Short mmCIF file of C-alpha atoms and ligand atoms in Angstrom, two decimals:
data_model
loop_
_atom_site.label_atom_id
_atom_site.label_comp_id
_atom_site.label_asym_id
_atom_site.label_seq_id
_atom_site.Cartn_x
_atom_site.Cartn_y
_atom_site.Cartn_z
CA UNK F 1 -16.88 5.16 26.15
CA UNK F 2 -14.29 3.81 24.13
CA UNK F 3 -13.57 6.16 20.25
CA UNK F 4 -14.36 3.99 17.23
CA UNK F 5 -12.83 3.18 13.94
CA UNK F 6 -13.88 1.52 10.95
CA UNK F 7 -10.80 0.15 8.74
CA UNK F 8 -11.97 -1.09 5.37
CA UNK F 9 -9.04 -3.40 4.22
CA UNK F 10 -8.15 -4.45 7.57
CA UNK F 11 -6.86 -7.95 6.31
CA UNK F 12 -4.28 -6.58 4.31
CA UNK F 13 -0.99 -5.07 4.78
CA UNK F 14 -1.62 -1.50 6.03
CA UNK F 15 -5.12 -2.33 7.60
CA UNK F 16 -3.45 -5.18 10.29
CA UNK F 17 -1.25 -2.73 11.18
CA UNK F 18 -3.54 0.48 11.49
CA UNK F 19 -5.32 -2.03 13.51
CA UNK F 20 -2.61 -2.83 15.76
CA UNK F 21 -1.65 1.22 16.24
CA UNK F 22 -5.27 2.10 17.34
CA UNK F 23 -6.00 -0.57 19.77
CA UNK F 24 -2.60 0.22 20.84
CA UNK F 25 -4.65 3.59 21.57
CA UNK F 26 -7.75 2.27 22.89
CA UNK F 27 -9.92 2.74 20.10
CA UNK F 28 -12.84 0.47 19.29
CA UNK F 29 -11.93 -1.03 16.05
CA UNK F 30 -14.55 -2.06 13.40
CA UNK F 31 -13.10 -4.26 10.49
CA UNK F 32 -15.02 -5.22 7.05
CA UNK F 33 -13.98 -8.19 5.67
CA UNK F 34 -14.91 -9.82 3.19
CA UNK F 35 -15.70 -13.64 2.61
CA UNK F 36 -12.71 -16.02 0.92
CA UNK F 37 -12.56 -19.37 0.82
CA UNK F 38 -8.94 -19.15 2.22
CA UNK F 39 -8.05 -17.93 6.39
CA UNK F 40 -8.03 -13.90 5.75
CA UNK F 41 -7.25 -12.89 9.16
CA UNK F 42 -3.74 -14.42 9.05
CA UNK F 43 -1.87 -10.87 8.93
CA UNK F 44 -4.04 -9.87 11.94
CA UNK F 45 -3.55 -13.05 13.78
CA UNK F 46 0.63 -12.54 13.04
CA UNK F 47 0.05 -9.30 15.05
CA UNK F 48 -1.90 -11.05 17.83
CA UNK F 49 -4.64 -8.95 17.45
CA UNK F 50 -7.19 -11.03 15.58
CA UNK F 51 -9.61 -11.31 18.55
CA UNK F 52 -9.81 -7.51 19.25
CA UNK F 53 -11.60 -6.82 16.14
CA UNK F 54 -14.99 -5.98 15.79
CA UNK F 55 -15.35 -7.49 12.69
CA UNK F 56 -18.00 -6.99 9.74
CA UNK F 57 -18.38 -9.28 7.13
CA UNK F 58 -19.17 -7.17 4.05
CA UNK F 59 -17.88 -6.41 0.72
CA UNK F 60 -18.03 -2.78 -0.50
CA UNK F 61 -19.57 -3.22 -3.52
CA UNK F 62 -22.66 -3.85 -0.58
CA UNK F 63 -23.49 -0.30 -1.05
CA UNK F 64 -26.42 -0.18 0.95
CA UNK F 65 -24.77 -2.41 3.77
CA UNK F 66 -22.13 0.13 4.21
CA UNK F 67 -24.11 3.30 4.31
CA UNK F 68 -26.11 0.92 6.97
CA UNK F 69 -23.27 0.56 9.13
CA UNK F 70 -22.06 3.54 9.05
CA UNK F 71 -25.24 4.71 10.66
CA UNK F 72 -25.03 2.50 13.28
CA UNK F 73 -21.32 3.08 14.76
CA UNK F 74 -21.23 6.63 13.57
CA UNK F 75 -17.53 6.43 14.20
CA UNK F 76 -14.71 9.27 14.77
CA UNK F 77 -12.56 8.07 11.65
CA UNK F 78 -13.52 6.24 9.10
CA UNK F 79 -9.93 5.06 7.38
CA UNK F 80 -10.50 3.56 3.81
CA UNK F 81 -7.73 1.19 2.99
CA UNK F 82 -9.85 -0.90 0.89
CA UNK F 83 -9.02 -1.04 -2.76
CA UNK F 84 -8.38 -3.48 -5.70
CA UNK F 85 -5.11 -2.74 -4.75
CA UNK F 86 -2.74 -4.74 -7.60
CA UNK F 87 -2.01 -2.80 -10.74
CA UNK F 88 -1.48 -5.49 -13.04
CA UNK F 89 -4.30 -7.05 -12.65
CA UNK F 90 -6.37 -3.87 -13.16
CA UNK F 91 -5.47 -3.98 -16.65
CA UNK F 92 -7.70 -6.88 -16.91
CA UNK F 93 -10.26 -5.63 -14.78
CA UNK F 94 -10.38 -2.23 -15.12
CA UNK F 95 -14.24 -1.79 -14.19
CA UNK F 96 -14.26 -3.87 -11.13
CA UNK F 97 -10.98 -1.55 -9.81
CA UNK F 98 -13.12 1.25 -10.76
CA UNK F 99 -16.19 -0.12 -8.91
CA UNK F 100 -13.54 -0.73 -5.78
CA UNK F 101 -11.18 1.96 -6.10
CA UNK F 102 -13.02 5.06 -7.08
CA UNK F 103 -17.17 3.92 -6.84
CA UNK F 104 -17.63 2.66 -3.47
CA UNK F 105 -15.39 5.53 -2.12
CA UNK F 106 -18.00 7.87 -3.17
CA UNK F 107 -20.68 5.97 -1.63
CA UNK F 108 -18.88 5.72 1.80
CA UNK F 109 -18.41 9.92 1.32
CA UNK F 110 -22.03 10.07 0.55
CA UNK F 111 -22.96 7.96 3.86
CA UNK F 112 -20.63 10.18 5.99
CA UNK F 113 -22.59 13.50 4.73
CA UNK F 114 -25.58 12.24 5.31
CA UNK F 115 -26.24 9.87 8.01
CA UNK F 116 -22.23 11.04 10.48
CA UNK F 117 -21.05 14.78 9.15
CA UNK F 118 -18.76 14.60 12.19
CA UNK F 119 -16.84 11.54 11.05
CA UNK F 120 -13.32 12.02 9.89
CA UNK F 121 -12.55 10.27 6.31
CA UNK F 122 -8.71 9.12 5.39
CA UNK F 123 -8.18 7.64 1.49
CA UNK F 124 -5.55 6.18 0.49
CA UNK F 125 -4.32 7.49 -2.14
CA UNK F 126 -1.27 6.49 -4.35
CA UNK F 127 1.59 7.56 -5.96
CA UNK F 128 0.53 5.63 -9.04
CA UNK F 129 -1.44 8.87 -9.64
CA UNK F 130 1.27 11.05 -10.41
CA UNK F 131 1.98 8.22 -13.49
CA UNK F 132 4.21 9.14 -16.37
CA UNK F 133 5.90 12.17 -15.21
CA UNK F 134 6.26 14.05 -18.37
CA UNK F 135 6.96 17.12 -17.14
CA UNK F 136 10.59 15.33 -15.41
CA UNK F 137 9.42 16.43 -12.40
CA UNK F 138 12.10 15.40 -9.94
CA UNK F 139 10.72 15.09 -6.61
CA UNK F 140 6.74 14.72 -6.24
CA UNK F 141 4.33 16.74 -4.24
CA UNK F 142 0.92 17.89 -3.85
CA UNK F 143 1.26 20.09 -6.30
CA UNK F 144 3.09 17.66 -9.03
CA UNK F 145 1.33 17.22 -11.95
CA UNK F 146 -0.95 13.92 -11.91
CA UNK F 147 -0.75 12.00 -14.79
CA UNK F 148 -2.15 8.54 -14.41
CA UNK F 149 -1.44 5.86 -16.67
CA UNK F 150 -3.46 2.15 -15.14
CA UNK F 151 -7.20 1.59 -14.26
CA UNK F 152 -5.81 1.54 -11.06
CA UNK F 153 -4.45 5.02 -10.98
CA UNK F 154 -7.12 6.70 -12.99
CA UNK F 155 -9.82 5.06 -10.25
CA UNK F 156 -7.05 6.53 -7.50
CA UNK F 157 -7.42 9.57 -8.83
CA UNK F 158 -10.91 9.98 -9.23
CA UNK F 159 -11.25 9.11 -5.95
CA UNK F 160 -9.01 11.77 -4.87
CA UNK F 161 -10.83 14.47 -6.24
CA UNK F 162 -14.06 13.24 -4.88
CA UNK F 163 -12.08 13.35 -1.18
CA UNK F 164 -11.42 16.74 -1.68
CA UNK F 165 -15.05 18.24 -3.56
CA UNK F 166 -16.57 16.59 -0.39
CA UNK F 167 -14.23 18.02 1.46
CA UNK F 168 -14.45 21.75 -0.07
CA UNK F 169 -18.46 21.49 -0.81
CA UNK F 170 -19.63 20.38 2.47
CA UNK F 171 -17.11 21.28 4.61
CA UNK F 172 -16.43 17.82 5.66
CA UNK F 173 -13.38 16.00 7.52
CA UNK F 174 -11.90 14.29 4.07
CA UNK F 175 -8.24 13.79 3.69
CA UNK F 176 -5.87 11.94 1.63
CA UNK F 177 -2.55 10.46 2.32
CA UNK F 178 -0.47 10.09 -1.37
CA UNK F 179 1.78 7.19 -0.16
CA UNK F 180 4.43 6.29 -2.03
CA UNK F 181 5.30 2.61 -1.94
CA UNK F 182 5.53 0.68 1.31
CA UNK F 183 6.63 -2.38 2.40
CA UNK F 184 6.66 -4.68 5.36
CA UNK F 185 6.92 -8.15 6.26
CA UNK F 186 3.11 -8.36 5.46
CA UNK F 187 3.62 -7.20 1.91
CA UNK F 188 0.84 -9.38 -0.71
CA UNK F 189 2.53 -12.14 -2.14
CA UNK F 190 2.18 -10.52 -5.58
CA UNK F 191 3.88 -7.14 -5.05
CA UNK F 192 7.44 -7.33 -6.02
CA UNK F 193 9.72 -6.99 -2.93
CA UNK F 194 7.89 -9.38 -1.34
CA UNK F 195 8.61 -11.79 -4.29
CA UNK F 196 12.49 -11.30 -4.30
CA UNK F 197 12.75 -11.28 -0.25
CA UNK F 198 10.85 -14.69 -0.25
CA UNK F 199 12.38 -16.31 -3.65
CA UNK F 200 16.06 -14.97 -2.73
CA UNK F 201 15.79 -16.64 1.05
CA UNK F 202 14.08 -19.39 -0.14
CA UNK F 203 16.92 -19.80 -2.58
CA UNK F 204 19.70 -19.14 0.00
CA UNK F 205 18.25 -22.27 2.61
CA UNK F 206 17.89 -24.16 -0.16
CA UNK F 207 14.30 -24.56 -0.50
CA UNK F 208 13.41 -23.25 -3.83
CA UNK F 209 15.16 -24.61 -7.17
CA UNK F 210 13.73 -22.71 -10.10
CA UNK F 211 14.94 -19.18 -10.36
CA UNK F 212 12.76 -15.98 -9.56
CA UNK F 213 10.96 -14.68 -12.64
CA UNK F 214 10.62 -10.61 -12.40
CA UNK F 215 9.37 -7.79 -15.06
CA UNK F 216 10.94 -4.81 -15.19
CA UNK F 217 14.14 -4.18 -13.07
CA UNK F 218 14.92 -0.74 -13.84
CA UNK F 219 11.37 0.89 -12.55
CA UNK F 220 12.62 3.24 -9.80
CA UNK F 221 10.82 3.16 -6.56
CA UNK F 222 11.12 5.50 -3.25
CA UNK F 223 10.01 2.15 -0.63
CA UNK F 224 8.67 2.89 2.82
CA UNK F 225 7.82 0.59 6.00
CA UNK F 226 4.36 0.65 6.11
CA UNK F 227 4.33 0.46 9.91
CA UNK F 228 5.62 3.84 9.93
CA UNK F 229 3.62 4.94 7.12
CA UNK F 230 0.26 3.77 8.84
CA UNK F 231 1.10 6.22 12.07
CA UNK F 232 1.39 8.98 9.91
CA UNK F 233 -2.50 7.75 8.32
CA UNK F 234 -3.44 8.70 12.05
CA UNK F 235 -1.47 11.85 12.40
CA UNK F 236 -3.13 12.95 9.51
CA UNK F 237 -6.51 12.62 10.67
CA UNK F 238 -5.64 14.12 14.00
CA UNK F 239 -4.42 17.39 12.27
CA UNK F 240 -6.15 20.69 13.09
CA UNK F 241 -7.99 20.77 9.60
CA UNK F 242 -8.46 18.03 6.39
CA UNK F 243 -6.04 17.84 3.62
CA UNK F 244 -3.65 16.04 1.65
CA UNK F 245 -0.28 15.25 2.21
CA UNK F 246 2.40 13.14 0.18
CA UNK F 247 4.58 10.08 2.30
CA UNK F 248 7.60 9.32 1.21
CA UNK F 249 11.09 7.69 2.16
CA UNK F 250 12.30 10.59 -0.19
CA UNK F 251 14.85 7.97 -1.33
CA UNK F 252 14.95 6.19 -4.72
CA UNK F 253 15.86 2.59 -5.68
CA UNK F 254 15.70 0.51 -8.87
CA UNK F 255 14.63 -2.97 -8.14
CA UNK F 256 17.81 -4.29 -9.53
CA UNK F 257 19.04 -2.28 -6.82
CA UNK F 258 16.95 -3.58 -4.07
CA UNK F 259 17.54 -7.02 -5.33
CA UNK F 260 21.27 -6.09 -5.18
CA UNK F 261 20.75 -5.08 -1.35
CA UNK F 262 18.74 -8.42 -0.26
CA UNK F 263 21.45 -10.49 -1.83
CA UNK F 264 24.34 -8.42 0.19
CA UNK F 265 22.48 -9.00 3.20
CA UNK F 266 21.91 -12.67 2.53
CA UNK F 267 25.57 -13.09 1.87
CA UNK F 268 24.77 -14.46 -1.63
CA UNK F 269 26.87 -12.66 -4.31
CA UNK F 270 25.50 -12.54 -7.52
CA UNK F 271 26.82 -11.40 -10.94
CA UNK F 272 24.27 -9.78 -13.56
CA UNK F 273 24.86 -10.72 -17.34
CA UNK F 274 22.88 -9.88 -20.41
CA UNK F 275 20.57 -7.37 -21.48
CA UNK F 276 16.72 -6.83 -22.07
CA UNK F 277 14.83 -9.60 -21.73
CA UNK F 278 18.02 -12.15 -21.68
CA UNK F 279 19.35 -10.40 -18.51
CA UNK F 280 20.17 -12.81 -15.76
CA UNK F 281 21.07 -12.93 -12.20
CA UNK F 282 23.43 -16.31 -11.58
CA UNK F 283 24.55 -17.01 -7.97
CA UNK F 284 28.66 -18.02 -7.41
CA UNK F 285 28.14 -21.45 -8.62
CA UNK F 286 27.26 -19.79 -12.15
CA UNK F 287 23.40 -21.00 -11.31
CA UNK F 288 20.18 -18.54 -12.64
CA UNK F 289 18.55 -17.17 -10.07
CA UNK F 290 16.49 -14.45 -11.71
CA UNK F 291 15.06 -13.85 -15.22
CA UNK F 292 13.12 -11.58 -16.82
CA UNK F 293 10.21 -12.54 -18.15
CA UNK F 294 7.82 -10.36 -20.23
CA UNK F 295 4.26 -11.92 -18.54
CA UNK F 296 5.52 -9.72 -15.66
CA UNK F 297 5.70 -6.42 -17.56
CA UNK F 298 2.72 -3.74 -17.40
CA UNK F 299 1.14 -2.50 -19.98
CA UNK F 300 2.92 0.36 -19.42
CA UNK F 301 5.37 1.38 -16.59
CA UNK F 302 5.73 4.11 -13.96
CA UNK F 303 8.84 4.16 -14.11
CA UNK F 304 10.28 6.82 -11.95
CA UNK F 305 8.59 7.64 -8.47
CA UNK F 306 10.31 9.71 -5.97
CA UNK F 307 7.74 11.69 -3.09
CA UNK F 308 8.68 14.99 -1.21
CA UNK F 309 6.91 14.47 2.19
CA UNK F 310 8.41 18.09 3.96
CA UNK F 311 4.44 19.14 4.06
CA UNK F 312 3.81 16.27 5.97
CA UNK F 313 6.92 16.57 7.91
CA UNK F 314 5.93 20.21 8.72
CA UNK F 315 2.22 19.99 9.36
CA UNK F 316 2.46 16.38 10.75
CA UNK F 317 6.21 16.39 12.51
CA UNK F 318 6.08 13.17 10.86
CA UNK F 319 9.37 11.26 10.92
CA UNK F 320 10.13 7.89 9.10
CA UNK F 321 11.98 5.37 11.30
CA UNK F 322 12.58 2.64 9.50
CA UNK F 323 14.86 3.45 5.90
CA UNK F 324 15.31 0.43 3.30
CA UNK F 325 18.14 -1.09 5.23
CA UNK F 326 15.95 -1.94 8.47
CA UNK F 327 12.90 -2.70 5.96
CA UNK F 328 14.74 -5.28 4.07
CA UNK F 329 16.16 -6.70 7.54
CA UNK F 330 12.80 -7.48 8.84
CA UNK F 331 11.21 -8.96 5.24
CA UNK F 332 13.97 -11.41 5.63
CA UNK F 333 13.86 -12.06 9.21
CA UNK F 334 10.00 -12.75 8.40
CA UNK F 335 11.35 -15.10 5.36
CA UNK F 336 13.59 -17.13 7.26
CA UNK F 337 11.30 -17.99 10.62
CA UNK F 338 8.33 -18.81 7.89
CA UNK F 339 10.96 -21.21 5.32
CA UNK F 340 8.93 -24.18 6.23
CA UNK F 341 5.35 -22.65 5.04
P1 NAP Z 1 -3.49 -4.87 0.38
O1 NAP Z 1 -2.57 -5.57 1.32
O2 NAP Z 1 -3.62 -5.38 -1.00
O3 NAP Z 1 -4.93 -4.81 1.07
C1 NAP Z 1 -6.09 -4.46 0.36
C2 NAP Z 1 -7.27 -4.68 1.26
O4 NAP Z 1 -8.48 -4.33 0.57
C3 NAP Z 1 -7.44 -6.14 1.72
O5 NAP Z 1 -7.85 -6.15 3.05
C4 NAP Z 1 -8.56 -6.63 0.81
O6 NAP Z 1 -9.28 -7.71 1.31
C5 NAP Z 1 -9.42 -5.38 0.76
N1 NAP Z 1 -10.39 -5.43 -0.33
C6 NAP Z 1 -10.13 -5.52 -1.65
N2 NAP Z 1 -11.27 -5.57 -2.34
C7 NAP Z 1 -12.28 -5.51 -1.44
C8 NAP Z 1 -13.68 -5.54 -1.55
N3 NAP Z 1 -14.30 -5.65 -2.73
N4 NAP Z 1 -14.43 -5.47 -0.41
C9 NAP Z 1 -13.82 -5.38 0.80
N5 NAP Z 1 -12.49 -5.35 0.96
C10 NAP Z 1 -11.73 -5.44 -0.15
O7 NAP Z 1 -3.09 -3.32 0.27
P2 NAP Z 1 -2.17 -2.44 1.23
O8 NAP Z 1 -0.77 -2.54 0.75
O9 NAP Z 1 -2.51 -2.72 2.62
O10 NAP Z 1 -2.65 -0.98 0.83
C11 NAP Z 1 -3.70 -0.33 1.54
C12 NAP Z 1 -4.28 0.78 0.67
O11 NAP Z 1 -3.26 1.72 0.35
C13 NAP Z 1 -4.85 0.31 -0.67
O12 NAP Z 1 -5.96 1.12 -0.95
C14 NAP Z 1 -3.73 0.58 -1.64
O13 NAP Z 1 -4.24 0.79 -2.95
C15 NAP Z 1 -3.16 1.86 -1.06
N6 NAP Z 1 -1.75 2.09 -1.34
C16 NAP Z 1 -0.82 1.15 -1.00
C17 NAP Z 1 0.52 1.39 -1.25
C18 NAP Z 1 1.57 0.39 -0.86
O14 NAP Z 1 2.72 0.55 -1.27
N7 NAP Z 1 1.27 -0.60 -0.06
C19 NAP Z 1 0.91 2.62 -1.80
C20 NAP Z 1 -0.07 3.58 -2.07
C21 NAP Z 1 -1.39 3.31 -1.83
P3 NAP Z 1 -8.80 -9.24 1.06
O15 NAP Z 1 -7.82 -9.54 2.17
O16 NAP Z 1 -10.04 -10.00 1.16
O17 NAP Z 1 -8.16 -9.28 -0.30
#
């Protein structure tokens, strides 16, 4: 008989391709979904994968349901990738994150103890926990200082502890994986490279007229490709024991600077001028391409995020592939055979 997972957030980013890595591996893969008025498989059909899904149509807020189904597949891991997962929008809905982000993952915990001890448990977890790093902490661990500053992080956190008291209380498989951000081709719409790889190409074939509208440009980021990133979610659950461990590219970037490297590798030269809110990115013929504009700024920033992954790298031998060079090479490659959608 065939080992089974359940992915919570299978539709998006990381879950399609967790999904494609562990039918890759012959697992039995379980996917909750939830119901939208819109095609949500579309990241899973992309990967050719959408009719190898055992799919269950549930939202976790269906406490009951879920405790339900876990006693009915009982499954080797249980990866939750679930979340309200856009910080911006958890300023304005800071209970519902909580209720996603932080409640629900204590119910699945609770269903695991009681009704499938020998289930294994991976959470994502987020660098958005670590927050304002006031203590100029230059590379982030497991042991940096958590200091988080959005409903989303503060929910991210909570849940982390909870990972680990189940973990340490009743001895039970419960680990989390601190990613830092990652990227793919499969990014949300909303999250910000996605934005500028799509606007910038769009802009380059001539397709889109009005310029790119972006918040802050100087927030420093250390960017990932989540395909690699979701391997090491299954290294981590195949390790001898449960714990934590950070994943990271190690390498920072301000989004100026990313924007900088998608317009090199569209051949589109660009010239910055201004300052604060009036800075401006103009193409050659003097034309605005990208403004700032302050509905895109948080209510306050993380501004500097830069992981230390040698635990994971130790414990795990887990190796990045992919760097930003490759990542941004594939969000545009992505852009360009999808200009007509
Ligand atoms: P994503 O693309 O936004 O996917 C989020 C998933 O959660 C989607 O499948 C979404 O379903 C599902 N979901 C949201 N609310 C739900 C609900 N009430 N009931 C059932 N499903 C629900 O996020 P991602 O980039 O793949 O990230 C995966 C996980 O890693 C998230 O927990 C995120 O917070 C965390 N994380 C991501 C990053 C990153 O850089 N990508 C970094 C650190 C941590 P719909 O398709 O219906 O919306």
């Amino acid at each position: 008989m065939k080992n089974s997972a359940i992915i919570t957030g299978i539709t998006g980013q990381d879950g399609a391709y967790l999904a494609q890595l562990l039918l890759k591996k012959n697992y039995k893969v379980y996917g909750i979904v939830r119901r939208s008025s819109l095609d949500p498989l579309s990241r899973l059909e992309f990967l050719k994968i959408k009719n190898k899904i055992n799919y269950i149509n549930l939202d976790l807020t269906e406490y009951l349901k879920i405790i339900e189904i876990i006693k009915k597949v009982k499954p080797k891991y249980f990866f939750n990738l679930a979340a309200q997962s856009f910080v911006t929008y958890a300023y304005d809905n800071p209970i519902y994150t909580d209720q996603i982000n932080n409640q629900s993952v204590i119910n699945i915990l609770e269903a695991i103890r009681q009704f499938s001890k020998k289930t294994k448990f991976y959470q994502a977890s987020s660098s958005e926990m670590y927050g304002y790093n006031i203590r100029n902490q230059k590379k982030l661990n497991e042991n940096s200082y958590f200091n988080p500053i959005s409903p989303y992080s503060i929910a991210k956190l909570s849940a982390y502890h909870y990972v680990r008291m189940y973990r340490n209380s009743f001895n039970m498989f419960a680990s989390n994986g601190i990613l830092f951000n990652h990227e793919s081709p499969l990014r949300g719409e909303q999250f910000v490279t996605k934005k500028i790889v799509k606007a910038l190409t769009r802009i380059k074939f001539n397709k889109k007229k009005d310029s790119l509208k972006l918040g802050n440009i100087y927030s420093r980021r250390d960017w990932g490709h989540a395909k690699d990133y979701v391997e090491m979610m299954y290294k981590v659950l195949n390790y001898k024991e449960a714990d934590d461990f950070v994943i990271s590219s190690e390498k920072q970037f301000s989004i100026k600077e990313f924007i900088n490297l998608v317009c090199k590798k569209l051949n589109m030269p660009i010239k910055w001028k201004g300052k604060g809110f009036n800075e401006k990115a103009l193409n050659n013929k003097n034309k605005v391409i990208i403004e700032i504009s302050k509905k895109f700024f948080r209510p306050l920033d993380v501004v500097y995020l830069l992981g230390d992954s040698s635990k994971a790298k130790k414990k795990l031998g887990w190796r990045p592939k992919k760097d930003i060079s490759p990542l941004i090479d594939d969000m545009i490659n992505f852009e360009i055979n999808n200009l007509d959608e």
